[in-house]
């Protein structure tokens, strides 16, 4: 988001507080300063030079899972994630740049890459890899981790490389298995002929015992409803009514473990109440969050 459009987008907020109904962090903190509406008020103060971009304001905008739920329910369709990313980008410290570098990110991904998978690709189609899966093509990271850190330089570099590959006329279909990657790619502001190539195909096995499905935050309601309707055809499926967050949101759990663990525990209790044997999802981070939540829930009894 360009700097000269920041104030315009912040002023689109009608202060309706619909974001309060869906924000996982606000559900735990119950503080206006961590709500999207409250963050916008602080950032408008910075733009008007009534406030300085202090450590406190930086901490408040970092208290965000980048789940995009506030935008989904926003009457003005404000992209809070991109707004926060621009402010972070403009105020990166030397240490911030080191900790959000590609080297550090790849270092953190080393344990996860031990479980990497590969899929066979047919002629005219290509798979977009997520944090766990790797494919034999030239796509790079969807760049969402860098956007949320405010590293717009790395984000734009990776985005442009992915768009260049997607424009190849020989590629008729780009398949995504990760809801976050799919959402990130759609937010590249692509032309319709490229958007038409994108398709989401969940990658999970249906258990032979009672199971439920956890909706990742970045999965659109339309895709979720389609998946749920298919799963309802299976007699072992038990619907999980609440669409709450697993609490992990990338590496949010590393910086804010208490909030993450509270959200994970809440989700684990909801799942436990269904008395199912399995939980399936289409996000590797959610899988980890749900697993940790299950452990915390047992310890906390």
C-alpha positions as a printed Julia matrix, in Angstrom:
301×3 Matrix{Float64}:
   0.0     0.0     0.0
   1.45    3.35   -1.05
   2.2     5.84    1.72
  -0.01    8.58    0.24
  -3.0     6.21    0.42
  -2.52    5.36    4.09
  -4.52    8.24    5.5
  -7.27    7.71    2.93
  -7.62    4.03    3.88
  -7.45    4.71    7.61
 -10.23    7.29    7.25
 -12.44    4.67    5.56
 -12.92    3.07    8.99
 -16.44    3.92   10.18
 -15.61    2.82   13.77
 -18.46    0.3    13.58
 -16.49   -2.2    15.71
 -17.55   -5.24   13.68
 -13.89   -6.22   13.94
 -14.4    -6.64   17.69
 -16.75   -9.54   17.0
 -14.16  -11.54   15.05
 -10.71  -10.5    16.3
  -9.07  -13.43   18.17
  -6.61  -11.18   20.0
  -9.33   -8.79   21.17
 -11.25  -11.81   22.44
  -8.38  -12.41   24.88
  -7.1    -8.89   25.63
 -10.42   -6.97   25.65
  -8.53   -3.73   25.02
  -9.36   -1.08   22.42
  -5.67   -0.49   21.65
  -5.27   -4.0    20.16
  -8.53   -3.86   18.19
  -8.17   -2.91   14.51
 -10.32    0.17   15.07
  -8.12    1.25   17.98
  -4.93    0.63   16.03
  -6.23    2.79   13.18
  -6.9     5.62   15.63
  -3.31    5.41   16.89
  -1.86    5.33   13.36
  -3.96    8.3    12.27
  -2.46   10.16   15.22
   1.0     9.26   13.9
   0.16   10.52   10.39
  -1.23   13.77   11.8
   1.93   14.05   13.94
  -0.13   14.18   17.12
   1.65   10.97   18.19
   5.07    9.46   17.64
   5.42    5.91   16.36
   6.52    4.71   19.79
   7.48    1.26   21.05
   4.01    1.04   22.59
   2.23    1.68   19.28
   4.59   -0.75   17.56
   3.75   -3.37   20.18
   0.02   -2.78   19.69
   0.08   -3.25   15.9
   2.26   -6.34   16.36
  -0.5    -7.83   18.5
  -2.13   -9.1    15.34
  -2.47  -12.65   14.03
  -2.72  -11.28   10.47
  -5.69  -13.58   10.02
  -7.65  -11.1     7.87
 -10.92  -11.68    9.7
 -11.39   -7.96   10.31
 -11.25   -7.3     6.56
 -13.7   -10.11    5.81
 -16.28   -8.45    8.08
 -15.35   -4.83    7.31
 -18.06   -2.87    5.42
 -15.29   -0.78    3.82
 -13.08   -3.78    2.91
 -10.02   -2.23    4.58
  -6.86   -4.35    4.34
  -5.45   -3.86    7.84
  -2.55   -6.27    7.25
  -1.15   -4.1     4.43
  -1.65   -0.91    6.43
   0.25   -2.31    9.4
   2.94   -3.62    7.04
   3.58   -0.14    5.62
   3.97    1.41    9.08
   6.3    -1.41   10.14
   8.31   -0.97    6.94
   8.72    2.75    7.59
   9.91    2.15   11.14
  12.19   -0.91   10.87
  15.15   -0.89   13.21
  18.47   -2.51   12.33
  17.58   -5.45   14.62
  14.14   -5.75   12.97
  15.8    -6.09    9.57
  18.1    -8.84   10.81
  15.33  -10.82   12.54
  13.02  -10.53    9.52
  15.68  -11.41    6.93
  15.41  -14.3     4.5
  18.32  -16.02    6.23
  16.58  -16.06    9.63
  13.28  -17.16    8.09
  14.94  -20.06    6.26
  16.72  -20.99    9.47
  13.4   -21.18   11.32
  11.96  -23.3     8.52
  14.69  -25.97    8.7
  12.81  -28.27   11.16
   9.57  -27.96    9.18
  11.29  -28.76    5.9
  12.16  -32.19    7.26
   8.53  -33.07    6.56
   8.44  -31.63    3.05
   6.34  -33.38    0.44
   6.18  -33.48   -3.33
   3.26  -33.79   -5.71
   3.22  -35.01   -9.31
   2.41  -32.25  -11.77
   0.46  -32.79  -14.99
   1.08  -30.92  -18.21
  -0.29  -27.38  -18.05
  -0.59  -27.31  -14.26
   1.78  -26.3   -11.51
   1.64  -26.54   -7.72
   2.39  -23.6    -5.44
   4.44  -24.74   -2.47
   3.65  -23.86    1.1
   5.91  -23.87    4.13
   5.8   -27.66    4.34
   5.47  -28.79    0.74
   8.11  -28.29   -1.95
   7.67  -28.77   -5.69
   9.88  -28.94   -8.76
   9.21  -25.43  -10.02
  10.55  -21.9    -9.66
   7.91  -20.4    -7.36
   9.3   -18.77   -4.22
   7.58  -18.17   -0.87
   4.15  -16.51   -1.1
   5.89  -13.74    0.93
   3.12  -13.4     3.52
   5.66  -13.85    6.39
   7.65  -10.88    5.08
   4.57   -8.71    4.55
   3.48   -9.18    8.15
   6.98   -8.2     9.35
   6.94   -5.03    7.27
   9.69   -6.22    4.92
   8.08   -4.78    1.82
  11.38   -4.97   -0.07
  11.49   -8.79    0.22
   7.71   -9.06   -0.2
   7.72   -7.13   -3.48
  10.72   -9.06   -4.82
   9.06  -12.44   -4.16
   5.65  -11.27   -5.33
   7.03  -10.03   -8.66
   8.9   -13.28   -9.23
   5.77  -15.36   -8.57
   3.66  -13.15  -10.85
   6.21  -13.48  -13.65
   6.0   -17.29  -13.41
   2.19  -17.22  -13.24
   2.03  -15.2   -16.46
   3.6   -18.08  -18.42
   0.96  -18.93  -21.08
   1.89  -22.61  -20.88
   0.59  -22.71  -17.3
  -3.18  -23.18  -17.34
  -3.74  -24.1   -13.7
  -1.96  -23.14  -10.45
  -2.92  -25.43   -7.57
  -2.72  -24.36   -3.93
  -2.99  -26.66   -0.9
  -2.34  -24.01    1.77
  -5.12  -21.52    2.49
  -2.62  -18.81    3.5
  -0.59  -19.1     0.29
  -3.78  -19.03   -1.78
  -5.01  -15.91    0.02
  -1.6   -14.23   -0.26
  -1.43  -14.86   -4.01
  -4.94  -13.49   -4.57
  -3.86  -10.3    -2.78
  -1.11   -9.66   -5.34
  -3.64   -7.53   -7.3
  -3.5    -9.85  -10.3
  -5.3    -9.43  -13.65
  -8.37  -11.62  -14.19
  -6.67  -13.96  -16.67
  -4.13  -14.9   -13.95
  -6.74  -15.1   -11.19
  -8.69  -17.57  -13.32
  -5.7   -19.94  -13.19
  -5.76  -20.16   -9.39
  -7.48  -23.07   -7.7
  -7.51  -24.37   -4.15
  -7.42  -28.11   -3.56
  -7.31  -29.22    0.09
  -4.75  -31.9     0.8
  -5.99  -34.17    3.57
  -7.13  -37.75    4.03
 -10.62  -38.53    5.28
 -10.41  -40.74    8.42
 -12.52  -43.85    8.89
 -13.56  -42.69   12.37
 -15.44  -39.65   13.64
 -13.71  -36.43   12.6
 -14.18  -32.69   12.29
 -12.66  -29.92   10.17
 -10.85  -26.83   11.44
 -11.15  -23.74    9.2
  -7.83  -21.87    8.77
  -8.19  -18.11    9.22
  -7.09  -17.33    5.65
  -9.6   -19.69    4.07
 -12.45  -17.8     2.44
 -16.0   -18.49    3.58
 -16.88  -19.66    0.07
 -14.15  -22.33   -0.02
 -14.96  -23.35    3.54
 -18.64  -23.86    2.75
 -17.76  -25.96   -0.32
 -15.43  -28.18    1.72
 -17.93  -28.47    4.55
 -20.76  -29.46    2.19
 -18.58  -32.22    0.73
 -17.56  -33.46    4.18
 -21.2   -33.58    5.31
 -21.72  -36.4     2.85
 -19.51  -38.54    5.09
 -21.37  -40.13    8.02
 -18.3   -39.76   10.27
 -18.13  -35.98    9.89
 -19.1   -33.82   12.89
 -19.38  -30.11   12.22
 -17.37  -27.69   14.37
 -19.75  -24.74   14.63
 -17.29  -22.11   15.91
 -14.75  -20.74   13.4
 -12.24  -19.74   16.06
  -8.5   -19.36   15.53
  -5.93  -21.98   16.55
  -3.91  -19.08   18.0
  -0.6   -19.67   16.25
  -0.69  -17.4    13.17
   2.75  -17.98   11.67
   5.31  -17.17   14.35
   2.88  -15.1    16.46
   3.07  -17.79   19.14
   6.81  -17.18   19.58
   6.3   -13.51   20.46
   2.99  -13.79   22.29
   2.89  -17.29   23.79
   0.3   -16.55   26.5
  -2.29  -15.23   24.01
  -1.54  -18.1    21.62
  -1.87  -20.76   24.29
  -5.16  -19.31   25.54
  -6.61  -19.36   22.03
  -5.23  -22.85   21.36
  -6.7   -24.15   24.61
 -10.1   -22.63   23.81
 -10.08  -24.28   20.41
  -9.02  -27.61   21.9
 -11.97  -27.51   24.33
 -14.4   -26.87   21.48
 -13.02  -29.83   19.56
 -12.97  -32.08   22.62
 -16.67  -31.39   23.22
 -17.45  -33.03   19.86
 -15.89  -36.33   21.01
 -14.2   -36.93   17.67
 -11.11  -39.03   17.02
  -9.52  -36.82   14.38
  -9.27  -33.17   13.3
  -8.35  -32.32    9.72
  -7.35  -28.94    8.32
  -5.57  -27.46    5.31
  -2.94  -25.38    7.1
   0.33  -26.82    8.5
   0.57  -24.1    11.16
  -3.0   -24.8    12.29
  -2.12  -28.49   12.61
   0.69  -27.58   14.97
  -1.48  -25.11   16.91
  -4.27  -27.63   17.37
  -1.78  -30.25   18.58
  -0.3   -27.85   21.16
  -3.79  -26.76   22.24
  -4.73  -30.38   22.89
  -1.68  -30.84   25.13
  -2.31  -27.57   27.02
  -5.94  -28.5    27.51
  -4.96  -31.82   29.12
  -2.3   -30.24   31.35
  -4.69  -27.51   32.5
  -7.25  -29.87   34.0
